[in-house]
Amino acid sequence: MASVGDDSRTYDQSGIGSYAAIGDSFTEGVGDPGPGGTYLGWADRFAELLADRVPEHTFRYANLAVRGRLLDQIVEEQVPRAKELAPDLVSFCAGGNDIIRPGTDPDDVAERFERAVAELTGAVGTVMVTTGFDTRNVPVLRHLRGRIATYTAHVRAIADRYDCPVLDLWSLRSVQDRRAWDPDRLHLSPEGHTRVALRAAQVLGLEVSADPDRAWPPVPVRGTLEVRRDDIQWAREYLGPWIGRRLRGESSGDHVEAKRPDLLPL
């Protein structure tokens, strides 16, 4: 029997020769360092899995995502470019930065997300949408779990209405382990990105080399003092600067451009 998050029974990847990823830091790949100071990330890794199915250098890939972008910025800056490129597949992950802002209404964000999905599905091939993570074990995001769950339910309903495959991160239990997350506690680690890429491939019916939900190796239980020391280090290194940017009205994506704005062969 298929799992709740399993859409692979419905969607076929045989006609996908090009792919464009749109979104924020998650899709840009923050937390998964690449060459030359860039990032890899799940979308790049997923693109490689898609490219492995076709003759060498015939698969084309663009990554339009930019860290820190809100939903309306993604719709304004990236959706038109994705429509212009008109790839066979677009992954659309947006709204996460909106949801973590105080006072945000997930119903309102979902309405704007749906308008963008409608726009995309009329102009490109397949649109794969992405849910939020279950943040029950993510310290900095745990208190937002209800809001994220509401938005995730909306995303799945929108996917049903527009016949979109769903990269369901809520059901991917392996990324609830702290080792799936970067030390900043907001972005995935390289292994976390790898597991999401494998799950994305499964959604489209690809055979993958490893189970993205495989168990992590056991680790020693950490003591209270060690946890507290990690929390202090995290607050000093990541939380303080994040709050500072918010107070100054700055974004981590200011002056950052898409790393791969054109459909180029892999």
Backbone as CSV, one residue per row, in Angstrom:
resi,resn,N_x,N_y,N_z,CA_x,CA_y,CA_z,C_x,C_y,C_z
1,MET,0.850,-1.194,0.000,0.000,0.000,0.000,0.885,1.243,0.000
2,ALA,0.500,2.257,-0.766,1.269,3.492,-0.809,1.106,4.261,0.492
3,SER,2.142,4.998,0.883,2.072,5.814,2.080,1.281,7.077,1.808
4,VAL,0.962,7.803,2.894,0.182,9.031,2.754,0.879,10.015,1.831
5,GLY,2.216,10.086,1.904,2.948,11.051,1.097,3.384,10.525,-0.246
6,ASP,2.899,9.386,-0.666,3.374,8.750,-1.891,2.481,9.110,-3.069
7,ASP,3.007,9.932,-3.994,2.268,10.306,-5.192,2.844,9.635,-6.436
8,SER,3.811,8.738,-6.249,4.499,8.153,-7.391,3.599,7.265,-8.227
9,ARG,2.524,6.776,-7.657,1.631,5.904,-8.411,0.893,6.665,-9.519
10,THR,0.860,8.007,-9.410,0.071,8.825,-10.319,0.913,9.502,-11.390
11,TYR,2.147,9.861,-11.078,2.930,10.726,-11.960,4.083,9.974,-12.613
12,ASP,4.302,10.287,-13.869,5.288,9.595,-14.688,6.381,10.575,-15.091
13,GLN,7.641,10.164,-14.972,8.768,11.032,-15.283,9.336,10.808,-16.676
14,SER,8.731,9.956,-17.497,9.344,9.562,-18.764,9.481,10.720,-19.760
15,GLY,8.621,11.729,-19.661,8.686,12.825,-20.627,9.411,14.048,-20.130
16,ILE,10.164,13.935,-19.029,10.816,15.106,-18.448,12.238,15.230,-18.991
17,GLY,12.448,16.269,-19.815,13.777,16.544,-20.349,14.342,17.863,-19.870
18,SER,13.548,18.623,-19.094,14.011,19.904,-18.558,13.285,20.193,-17.252
19,TYR,13.962,20.909,-16.369,13.441,21.133,-15.020,13.912,22.488,-14.521
20,ALA,12.986,23.267,-13.938,13.316,24.535,-13.302,12.806,24.522,-11.873
21,ALA,13.665,24.927,-10.938,13.318,24.975,-9.521,13.121,26.428,-9.116
22,ILE,12.001,26.722,-8.446,11.770,28.075,-7.943,11.487,28.002,-6.448
23,GLY,11.921,29.044,-5.715,11.714,29.022,-4.286,12.664,29.936,-3.542
24,ASP,12.957,29.556,-2.282,13.793,30.362,-1.398,15.067,29.594,-1.044
25,SER,15.591,29.804,0.169,16.870,29.200,0.541,16.838,27.681,0.513
26,PHE,15.699,27.096,0.838,15.569,25.643,0.821,15.880,25.096,-0.564
27,THR,15.332,25.721,-1.603,15.535,25.252,-2.973,16.862,25.728,-3.541
28,GLU,17.346,26.882,-3.093,18.679,27.317,-3.501,19.731,26.338,-2.995
29,GLY,19.472,25.748,-1.825,20.376,24.731,-1.306,21.195,25.149,-0.103
30,VAL,20.800,26.228,0.568,21.551,26.693,1.728,21.664,25.561,2.754
31,GLY,22.877,25.390,3.265,23.168,24.296,4.187,23.907,23.145,3.541
32,ASP,24.007,23.180,2.206,24.662,22.104,1.443,25.740,22.738,0.572
33,PRO,26.921,23.023,1.142,27.948,23.775,0.423,28.412,23.077,-0.847
34,GLY,28.595,23.881,-1.892,29.101,23.397,-3.167,30.393,24.105,-3.525
35,PRO,30.866,23.955,-4.741,32.130,24.573,-5.149,32.006,26.082,-5.310
36,GLY,33.110,26.770,-5.065,33.164,28.205,-5.334,32.250,29.045,-4.478
37,GLY,31.934,28.588,-3.261,31.083,29.362,-2.378,29.602,29.288,-2.693
38,THR,29.206,28.440,-3.636,27.792,28.271,-3.957,27.209,27.140,-3.114
39,TYR,25.945,26.871,-3.351,25.283,25.764,-2.660,24.795,24.743,-3.684
40,LEU,24.719,23.495,-3.236,24.110,22.444,-4.037,22.632,22.366,-3.668
41,GLY,22.272,21.490,-2.760,20.899,21.419,-2.301,20.094,20.347,-3.000
42,TRP,18.902,20.108,-2.471,18.067,19.011,-2.941,17.693,19.165,-4.410
43,ALA,17.409,20.385,-4.884,16.967,20.564,-6.268,18.086,20.210,-7.241
44,ASP,19.321,20.627,-6.945,20.450,20.251,-7.796,20.637,18.737,-7.805
45,ARG,20.520,18.135,-6.643,20.711,16.689,-6.540,19.579,15.937,-7.246
46,PHE,18.377,16.445,-7.145,17.233,15.871,-7.837,17.412,15.997,-9.346
47,ALA,17.887,17.147,-9.799,18.131,17.341,-11.234,19.126,16.318,-11.768
48,GLU,20.149,15.999,-10.984,21.126,14.989,-11.407,20.468,13.618,-11.540
49,LEU,19.563,13.308,-10.624,18.859,12.031,-10.716,17.990,11.973,-11.973
50,LEU,17.353,13.076,-12.318,16.559,13.128,-13.550,17.460,13.019,-14.780
51,ALA,18.605,13.689,-14.725,19.519,13.684,-15.874,20.113,12.308,-16.128
52,ASP,20.247,11.505,-15.081,20.830,10.167,-15.232,19.974,9.248,-16.095
53,ARG,18.701,9.613,-16.346,17.802,8.744,-17.104,17.885,8.956,-18.605
54,VAL,18.533,10.053,-19.048,18.527,10.423,-20.459,19.957,10.493,-20.978
55,PRO,20.149,10.560,-22.306,21.511,10.656,-22.839,22.285,11.833,-22.257
56,GLU,23.579,11.665,-22.117,24.432,12.659,-21.475,24.303,14.027,-22.135
57,HIS,24.209,15.049,-21.301,24.152,16.462,-21.711,22.876,16.837,-22.469
58,THR,21.856,16.009,-22.419,20.597,16.370,-23.074,19.576,16.928,-22.082
59,PHE,19.765,16.669,-20.799,18.835,17.179,-19.793,19.222,18.603,-19.424
60,ARG,18.228,19.496,-19.332,18.493,20.902,-19.038,17.846,21.293,-17.702
61,TYR,18.559,22.146,-16.968,18.146,22.466,-15.605,18.417,23.934,-15.289
62,ALA,17.439,24.578,-14.633,17.593,25.941,-14.123,17.192,25.967,-12.661
63,ASN,17.906,26.745,-11.856,17.530,26.944,-10.458,17.401,28.447,-10.230
64,LEU,16.160,28.918,-10.073,15.858,30.337,-9.948,15.725,30.786,-8.495
65,ALA,15.860,29.864,-7.554,15.590,30.157,-6.148,16.631,31.099,-5.557
66,VAL,16.172,31.954,-4.644,17.048,32.893,-3.948,16.670,32.908,-2.471
67,ARG,17.666,32.771,-1.628,17.434,32.732,-0.176,16.688,33.985,0.308
68,GLY,15.870,33.791,1.331,15.184,34.911,1.963,13.942,35.405,1.258
69,ARG,13.615,34.870,0.098,12.492,35.395,-0.669,11.150,34.996,-0.041
70,LEU,10.255,35.973,0.020,8.872,35.733,0.420,8.064,35.278,-0.785
71,LEU,6.861,34.777,-0.529,6.031,34.246,-1.605,5.796,35.271,-2.704
72,ASP,5.405,36.490,-2.349,5.106,37.485,-3.378,6.334,37.830,-4.206
73,GLN,7.519,37.813,-3.586,8.744,38.070,-4.344,9.023,36.936,-5.313
74,ILE,8.789,35.716,-4.881,8.997,34.569,-5.766,8.040,34.633,-6.948
75,VAL,6.795,34.986,-6.665,5.797,35.088,-7.740,6.170,36.199,-8.713
76,GLU,6.670,37.298,-8.200,7.017,38.433,-9.065,8.287,38.192,-9.860
77,GLU,9.309,37.580,-9.217,10.626,37.478,-9.837,10.858,36.156,-10.564
78,GLN,10.359,35.059,-10.001,10.736,33.747,-10.511,9.672,33.082,-11.369
79,VAL,8.402,33.263,-11.018,7.339,32.615,-11.793,7.342,33.075,-13.248
80,PRO,7.465,34.386,-13.540,7.517,34.792,-14.960,8.686,34.166,-15.707
81,ARG,9.836,34.056,-15.047,10.993,33.445,-15.707,10.749,31.961,-15.959
82,ALA,10.139,31.268,-14.999,9.823,29.854,-15.207,8.855,29.684,-16.368
83,LYS,7.866,30.565,-16.467,6.923,30.502,-17.593,7.637,30.749,-18.914
84,GLU,8.588,31.671,-18.914,9.347,31.964,-20.129,10.186,30.763,-20.550
85,LEU,10.797,30.086,-19.584,11.625,28.916,-19.887,10.773,27.732,-20.327
86,ALA,9.550,27.637,-19.784,8.592,26.576,-20.133,9.200,25.178,-20.081
87,PRO,9.764,24.778,-18.945,10.340,23.437,-18.835,9.262,22.378,-18.709
88,ASP,9.694,21.132,-18.805,8.762,20.015,-18.624,8.313,19.877,-17.179
89,LEU,9.165,20.299,-16.232,8.869,20.171,-14.808,9.310,21.433,-14.088
90,VAL,8.450,21.916,-13.186,8.797,22.996,-12.260,8.524,22.517,-10.847
91,SER,9.486,22.716,-9.957,9.205,22.505,-8.530,8.948,23.871,-7.913
92,PHE,7.866,23.961,-7.148,7.428,25.239,-6.595,7.321,25.091,-5.086
93,CYS,8.283,25.672,-4.383,8.284,25.667,-2.925,8.359,27.109,-2.459
94,ALA,7.301,27.605,-1.849,7.256,29.009,-1.432,6.274,29.164,-0.292
95,GLY,6.462,30.226,0.480,5.579,30.516,1.592,6.191,30.256,2.951
96,GLY,7.282,29.499,2.996,7.886,29.169,4.277,8.364,30.396,5.035
97,ASN,9.003,31.332,4.330,9.475,32.540,4.995,8.314,33.425,5.444
98,ASP,7.198,33.347,4.732,6.007,34.085,5.165,5.453,33.477,6.451
99,ILE,5.358,32.145,6.481,4.715,31.460,7.597,5.448,31.696,8.917
100,ILE,6.778,31.832,8.891,7.516,32.001,10.142,7.486,33.441,10.640
101,ARG,6.891,34.345,9.871,6.777,35.733,10.333,5.623,35.871,11.318
102,PRO,5.820,36.643,12.395,4.751,36.792,13.396,3.472,37.344,12.765
103,GLY,2.347,36.751,13.168,1.055,37.256,12.737,0.612,36.850,11.353
104,THR,1.395,36.030,10.672,1.022,35.622,9.316,-0.188,34.692,9.340
105,ASP,-1.106,34.902,8.403,-2.290,34.058,8.259,-2.009,32.999,7.195
106,PRO,-1.897,31.717,7.546,-1.595,30.691,6.544,-2.689,30.557,5.491
107,ASP,-3.927,30.895,5.822,-5.001,30.850,4.828,-4.750,31.879,3.722
108,ASP,-4.320,33.058,4.109,-4.027,34.112,3.125,-2.837,33.729,2.259
109,VAL,-1.785,33.192,2.874,-0.609,32.770,2.102,-1.017,31.686,1.104
110,ALA,-1.869,30.765,1.534,-2.303,29.678,0.655,-3.101,30.199,-0.539
111,GLU,-3.925,31.213,-0.346,-4.683,31.788,-1.463,-3.741,32.362,-2.509
112,ARG,-2.706,33.044,-2.074,-1.737,33.614,-3.022,-0.907,32.517,-3.677
113,PHE,-0.592,31.487,-2.909,0.131,30.339,-3.471,-0.703,29.681,-4.565
114,GLU,-1.999,29.519,-4.328,-2.858,28.869,-5.321,-2.932,29.672,-6.619
115,ARG,-2.980,30.985,-6.531,-3.009,31.796,-7.750,-1.740,31.576,-8.567
116,ALA,-0.612,31.435,-7.894,0.646,31.187,-8.606,0.660,29.798,-9.232
117,VAL,0.129,28.809,-8.526,0.050,27.458,-9.090,-0.807,27.460,-10.343
118,ALA,-1.943,28.153,-10.296,-2.818,28.234,-11.468,-2.091,28.873,-12.639
119,GLU,-1.308,29.902,-12.351,-0.554,30.579,-13.401,0.498,29.659,-14.009
120,LEU,1.184,28.917,-13.167,2.244,28.031,-13.645,1.692,26.854,-14.447
121,THR,0.646,26.234,-13.934,0.129,25.038,-14.608,-0.418,25.349,-15.988
122,GLY,-0.743,26.593,-16.238,-1.214,26.967,-17.567,-0.103,27.252,-18.546
123,ALA,1.164,27.237,-18.065,2.264,27.674,-18.936,3.415,26.682,-19.050
124,VAL,3.535,25.745,-18.112,4.658,24.803,-18.131,4.106,23.384,-18.164
125,GLY,4.999,22.410,-18.074,4.555,21.017,-18.057,3.951,20.657,-16.711
126,THR,4.660,19.880,-15.919,4.193,19.455,-14.601,4.712,20.411,-13.532
127,VAL,3.850,20.737,-12.568,4.249,21.560,-11.423,4.222,20.681,-10.175
128,MET,5.379,20.474,-9.570,5.468,19.722,-8.325,5.516,20.703,-7.167
129,VAL,4.580,20.601,-6.239,4.544,21.502,-5.090,5.125,20.797,-3.872
130,THR,5.535,21.593,-2.904,6.255,21.084,-1.746,5.570,21.520,-0.463
131,THR,5.334,20.593,0.438,4.725,20.930,1.725,5.789,21.410,2.707
132,GLY,5.332,21.827,3.884,6.248,22.157,4.956,6.727,20.918,5.683
133,PHE,7.769,21.096,6.498,8.279,20.027,7.356,7.440,19.932,8.624
134,ASP,7.409,18.753,9.205,6.889,18.597,10.555,7.998,19.038,11.511
135,THR,7.792,20.156,12.186,8.862,20.778,12.975,8.788,20.430,14.459
136,ARG,8.161,19.327,14.790,7.999,18.986,16.208,9.341,18.855,16.924
137,ASN,10.398,18.436,16.202,11.708,18.241,16.826,12.728,19.283,16.399
138,VAL,12.264,20.389,15.794,13.169,21.461,15.371,13.013,22.607,16.367
139,PRO,13.989,22.811,17.265,13.784,23.740,18.386,13.306,25.130,17.981
140,VAL,13.923,25.748,16.987,13.587,27.128,16.662,12.231,27.255,15.968
141,LEU,11.711,26.159,15.418,10.458,26.198,14.665,9.328,25.401,15.315
142,ARG,9.600,24.770,16.449,8.610,23.890,17.060,7.305,24.616,17.369
143,HIS,7.397,25.852,17.836,6.193,26.577,18.242,5.327,26.997,17.060
144,LEU,5.849,26.859,15.835,5.087,27.210,14.638,4.443,25.986,13.984
145,ARG,4.502,24.851,14.651,4.048,23.605,14.029,2.596,23.674,13.566
146,GLY,1.715,24.237,14.362,0.307,24.314,13.973,0.090,25.152,12.734
147,ARG,0.792,26.276,12.657,0.656,27.150,11.492,1.203,26.461,10.237
148,ILE,2.335,25.777,10.380,2.927,25.063,9.244,2.018,23.920,8.799
149,ALA,1.411,23.231,9.771,0.501,22.139,9.434,-0.708,22.650,8.651
150,THR,-1.242,23.801,9.036,-2.376,24.379,8.315,-1.989,24.698,6.877
151,TYR,-0.834,25.308,6.704,-0.383,25.653,5.355,-0.140,24.394,4.532
152,THR,0.436,23.380,5.165,0.679,22.114,4.472,-0.622,21.485,3.987
153,ALA,-1.659,21.524,4.823,-2.958,20.987,4.405,-3.490,21.746,3.190
154,HIS,-3.319,23.050,3.178,-3.736,23.851,2.031,-2.965,23.440,0.770
155,VAL,-1.654,23.269,0.900,-0.832,22.921,-0.264,-1.287,21.596,-0.869
156,ARG,-1.576,20.624,-0.024,-2.044,19.336,-0.541,-3.401,19.476,-1.226
157,ALA,-4.284,20.294,-0.679,-5.586,20.509,-1.309,-5.435,21.208,-2.652
158,ILE,-4.544,22.191,-2.720,-4.283,22.887,-3.984,-3.724,21.904,-5.010
159,ALA,-2.818,21.037,-4.575,-2.253,20.033,-5.476,-3.340,19.139,-6.045
160,ASP,-4.295,18.765,-5.217,-5.410,17.942,-5.699,-6.216,18.679,-6.769
161,ARG,-6.442,19.963,-6.553,-7.264,20.731,-7.491,-6.575,20.913,-8.839
162,TYR,-5.237,20.987,-8.838,-4.512,21.257,-10.080,-3.717,20.047,-10.567
163,ASP,-3.962,18.891,-9.957,-3.318,17.644,-10.370,-1.797,17.761,-10.346
164,CYS,-1.264,18.261,-9.242,0.178,18.426,-9.086,0.756,17.308,-8.215
165,PRO,1.883,16.741,-8.588,2.575,15.844,-7.660,3.031,16.621,-6.439
166,VAL,3.106,15.944,-5.317,3.417,16.593,-4.040,4.696,16.007,-3.450
167,LEU,5.684,16.857,-3.243,6.860,16.487,-2.469,6.496,16.737,-1.006
168,ASP,6.034,15.701,-0.345,5.464,15.812,0.999,6.569,15.668,2.037
169,LEU,7.054,16.789,2.527,8.122,16.780,3.514,7.606,16.502,4.913
170,TRP,6.325,16.755,5.143,5.747,16.482,6.456,5.826,14.989,6.772
171,SER,5.635,14.148,5.761,5.645,12.696,5.979,7.047,12.095,5.939
172,LEU,8.061,12.896,5.602,9.436,12.389,5.535,10.033,12.437,6.942
173,ARG,9.890,11.336,7.670,10.247,11.322,9.082,11.743,11.471,9.327
174,SER,12.564,11.053,8.372,14.010,11.085,8.588,14.537,12.508,8.768
175,VAL,13.854,13.511,8.218,14.353,14.874,8.362,13.921,15.507,9.677
176,GLN,13.277,14.730,10.541,13.002,15.211,11.892,14.185,14.983,12.833
177,ASP,15.182,14.249,12.371,16.406,14.036,13.133,17.277,15.290,13.039
178,ARG,17.928,15.658,14.132,18.732,16.881,14.133,19.896,16.820,13.159
179,ARG,20.332,15.608,12.793,21.436,15.482,11.843,21.018,15.852,10.417
180,ALA,19.719,15.955,10.184,19.236,16.390,8.870,19.285,17.904,8.723
181,TRP,19.672,18.607,9.801,19.612,20.062,9.807,20.995,20.674,9.970
182,ASP,21.160,21.819,9.347,22.372,22.620,9.465,22.507,23.135,10.902
183,PRO,23.709,23.495,11.330,23.845,24.076,12.675,22.992,25.315,12.923
184,ASP,22.545,26.012,11.853,21.701,27.192,12.075,20.268,26.836,12.452
185,ARG,19.904,25.542,12.344,18.594,25.016,12.743,17.449,25.530,11.865
186,LEU,17.771,26.170,10.768,16.748,26.663,9.848,16.839,26.026,8.475
187,HIS,17.992,25.468,8.135,18.219,24.889,6.819,18.701,23.447,6.958
188,LEU,18.515,22.672,5.913,18.931,21.278,5.940,20.441,21.135,5.816
189,SER,20.948,20.051,6.346,22.341,19.665,6.152,22.493,19.002,4.782
190,PRO,23.732,18.736,4.328,23.889,18.004,3.067,23.129,16.684,3.035
191,GLU,23.158,15.927,4.130,22.427,14.658,4.165,20.921,14.897,4.146
192,GLY,20.458,15.960,4.800,19.041,16.297,4.740,18.603,16.634,3.329
193,HIS,19.394,17.439,2.624,19.097,17.768,1.226,19.098,16.507,0.354
194,THR,20.034,15.605,0.618,20.107,14.373,-0.171,18.844,13.545,0.002
195,ARG,18.353,13.456,1.213,17.150,12.669,1.461,15.921,13.296,0.799
196,VAL,15.841,14.606,0.772,14.725,15.260,0.089,14.803,15.006,-1.417
197,ALA,16.006,15.058,-1.985,16.165,14.785,-3.421,15.705,13.373,-3.761
198,LEU,16.069,12.414,-2.931,15.640,11.032,-3.158,14.117,10.920,-3.077
199,ARG,13.529,11.622,-2.123,12.073,11.584,-2.003,11.406,12.212,-3.215
200,ALA,11.958,13.327,-3.725,11.404,13.963,-4.923,11.441,13.008,-6.100
201,ALA,12.537,12.261,-6.231,12.643,11.286,-7.316,11.582,10.202,-7.173
202,GLN,11.362,9.744,-5.954,10.331,8.734,-5.729,8.944,9.240,-6.121
203,VAL,8.664,10.501,-5.830,7.358,11.071,-6.157,7.073,10.951,-7.652
204,LEU,8.109,11.082,-8.474,7.928,11.001,-9.924,8.147,9.592,-10.459
205,GLY,8.288,8.630,-9.571,8.354,7.248,-10.005,9.725,6.720,-10.342
206,LEU,10.789,7.453,-9.999,12.139,6.973,-10.271,12.566,5.958,-9.231
207,GLU,13.346,4.982,-9.676,14.014,4.085,-8.743,15.209,4.825,-8.144
208,VAL,15.371,4.749,-6.838,16.474,5.446,-6.183,17.385,4.439,-5.494
209,SER,18.612,4.881,-5.250,19.638,3.979,-4.725,19.538,3.763,-3.222
210,ALA,18.796,4.617,-2.535,18.674,4.494,-1.083,17.301,4.996,-0.651
211,ASP,16.819,4.472,0.446,15.537,4.891,0.993,15.716,6.214,1.728
212,PRO,15.032,7.285,1.317,15.208,8.567,2.008,14.746,8.545,3.455
213,ASP,13.901,7.589,3.809,13.410,7.500,5.177,14.140,6.429,5.987
214,ARG,15.300,5.976,5.497,16.050,4.974,6.239,16.488,5.552,7.591
215,ALA,16.621,4.657,8.564,16.965,5.086,9.924,18.389,5.637,9.983
216,TRP,18.580,6.610,10.825,19.917,7.150,11.076,20.662,6.216,12.037
217,PRO,21.992,6.186,11.969,22.745,5.395,12.945,22.497,5.923,14.357
218,PRO,22.525,5.043,15.346,22.316,5.510,16.729,23.445,6.427,17.180
219,VAL,23.103,7.364,18.040,24.103,8.283,18.607,23.952,8.286,20.115
220,PRO,25.024,8.602,20.837,24.930,8.669,22.300,23.945,9.756,22.734
221,VAL,23.269,9.514,23.823,22.355,10.509,24.381,23.172,11.691,24.893
222,ARG,22.733,12.905,24.545,23.450,14.093,24.982,22.943,14.544,26.350
223,GLY,23.866,15.007,27.165,23.511,15.481,28.489,22.944,16.890,28.455
224,THR,22.347,17.297,29.573,21.714,18.613,29.668,22.720,19.734,29.442
225,LEU,23.898,19.613,30.014,24.910,20.663,29.859,25.363,20.792,28.414
226,GLU,25.504,19.665,27.723,25.906,19.716,26.316,24.841,20.394,25.475
227,VAL,23.573,20.059,25.722,22.468,20.683,24.978,22.442,22.176,25.243
228,ARG,22.605,22.566,26.494,22.580,23.991,26.843,23.746,24.729,26.190
229,ARG,24.913,24.115,26.167,26.069,24.740,25.537,25.831,24.930,24.037
230,ASP,25.215,23.937,23.405,24.888,24.060,21.983,23.883,25.183,21.746
231,ASP,22.905,25.305,22.638,21.895,26.354,22.490,22.524,27.747,22.598
232,ILE,23.444,27.909,23.527,24.114,29.208,23.698,24.948,29.540,22.475
233,GLN,25.671,28.544,21.974,26.484,28.758,20.773,25.622,29.117,19.578
234,TRP,24.488,28.405,19.418,23.565,28.692,18.319,23.007,30.108,18.424
235,ALA,22.606,30.512,19.618,22.037,31.851,19.798,23.060,32.928,19.443
236,ARG,24.312,32.709,19.834,25.351,33.694,19.564,25.689,33.760,18.070
237,GLU,25.781,32.593,17.442,26.263,32.537,16.066,25.178,32.766,15.031
238,TYR,23.932,32.346,15.322,22.883,32.385,14.299,21.672,33.227,14.691
239,LEU,21.143,33.021,15.913,19.923,33.739,16.281,20.147,35.235,16.362
240,GLY,21.240,35.668,17.008,21.518,37.097,17.129,21.606,37.806,15.779
241,PRO,22.426,37.301,14.862,22.491,37.936,13.542,21.162,37.916,12.794
242,TRP,20.371,36.830,12.935,19.071,36.759,12.264,18.144,37.849,12.783
243,ILE,18.095,38.022,14.117,17.261,39.074,14.700,17.752,40.446,14.245
244,GLY,19.065,40.617,14.191,19.620,41.890,13.748,19.195,42.251,12.330
245,ARG,19.220,41.270,11.436,18.778,41.537,10.055,17.304,41.922,10.024
246,ARG,16.503,41.221,10.816,15.066,41.536,10.848,14.835,42.968,11.330
247,LEU,15.544,43.382,12.374,15.380,44.723,12.922,15.833,45.794,11.931
248,ARG,16.826,45.470,11.120,17.317,46.428,10.126,16.556,46.360,8.813
249,GLY,15.585,45.442,8.714,14.838,45.291,7.471,15.664,44.691,6.353
250,GLU,16.656,43.885,6.712,17.521,43.258,5.726,17.128,41.803,5.520
251,SER,17.568,41.247,4.395,17.340,39.839,4.091,18.665,39.189,3.728
252,SER,18.774,37.901,4.053,19.977,37.165,3.658,20.119,37.109,2.146
253,GLY,19.023,37.346,1.417,19.062,37.296,-0.039,19.297,38.625,-0.713
254,ASP,19.481,39.691,0.075,19.784,40.990,-0.538,21.066,40.873,-1.366
255,HIS,21.004,41.351,-2.587,22.147,41.356,-3.520,22.536,39.953,-3.986
256,VAL,21.678,38.957,-3.749,21.922,37.598,-4.232,21.067,37.355,-5.468
257,GLU,21.657,36.771,-6.492,20.925,36.456,-7.712,20.817,34.937,-7.874
258,ALA,19.882,34.518,-8.702,19.700,33.089,-8.956,21.001,32.478,-9.466
259,LYS,21.329,31.305,-8.966,22.613,30.691,-9.313,22.606,30.045,-10.691
260,ARG,21.425,29.752,-11.233,21.352,29.065,-12.516,20.084,29.549,-13.233
261,PRO,20.104,30.778,-13.779,18.883,31.391,-14.292,18.429,30.879,-15.654
262,ASP,19.227,30.066,-16.314,18.887,29.553,-17.638,18.814,28.030,-17.607
263,LEU,18.051,27.483,-18.545,18.005,26.027,-18.698,19.276,25.584,-19.409
264,LEU,20.208,25.046,-18.637,21.497,24.630,-19.187,21.660,23.123,-19.029
265,PRO,22.390,22.499,-19.962,22.611,21.048,-19.842,23.410,20.702,-18.593
266,LEU,23.102,19.570,-18.008,23.891,19.058,-16.884,24.993,18.136,-17.396
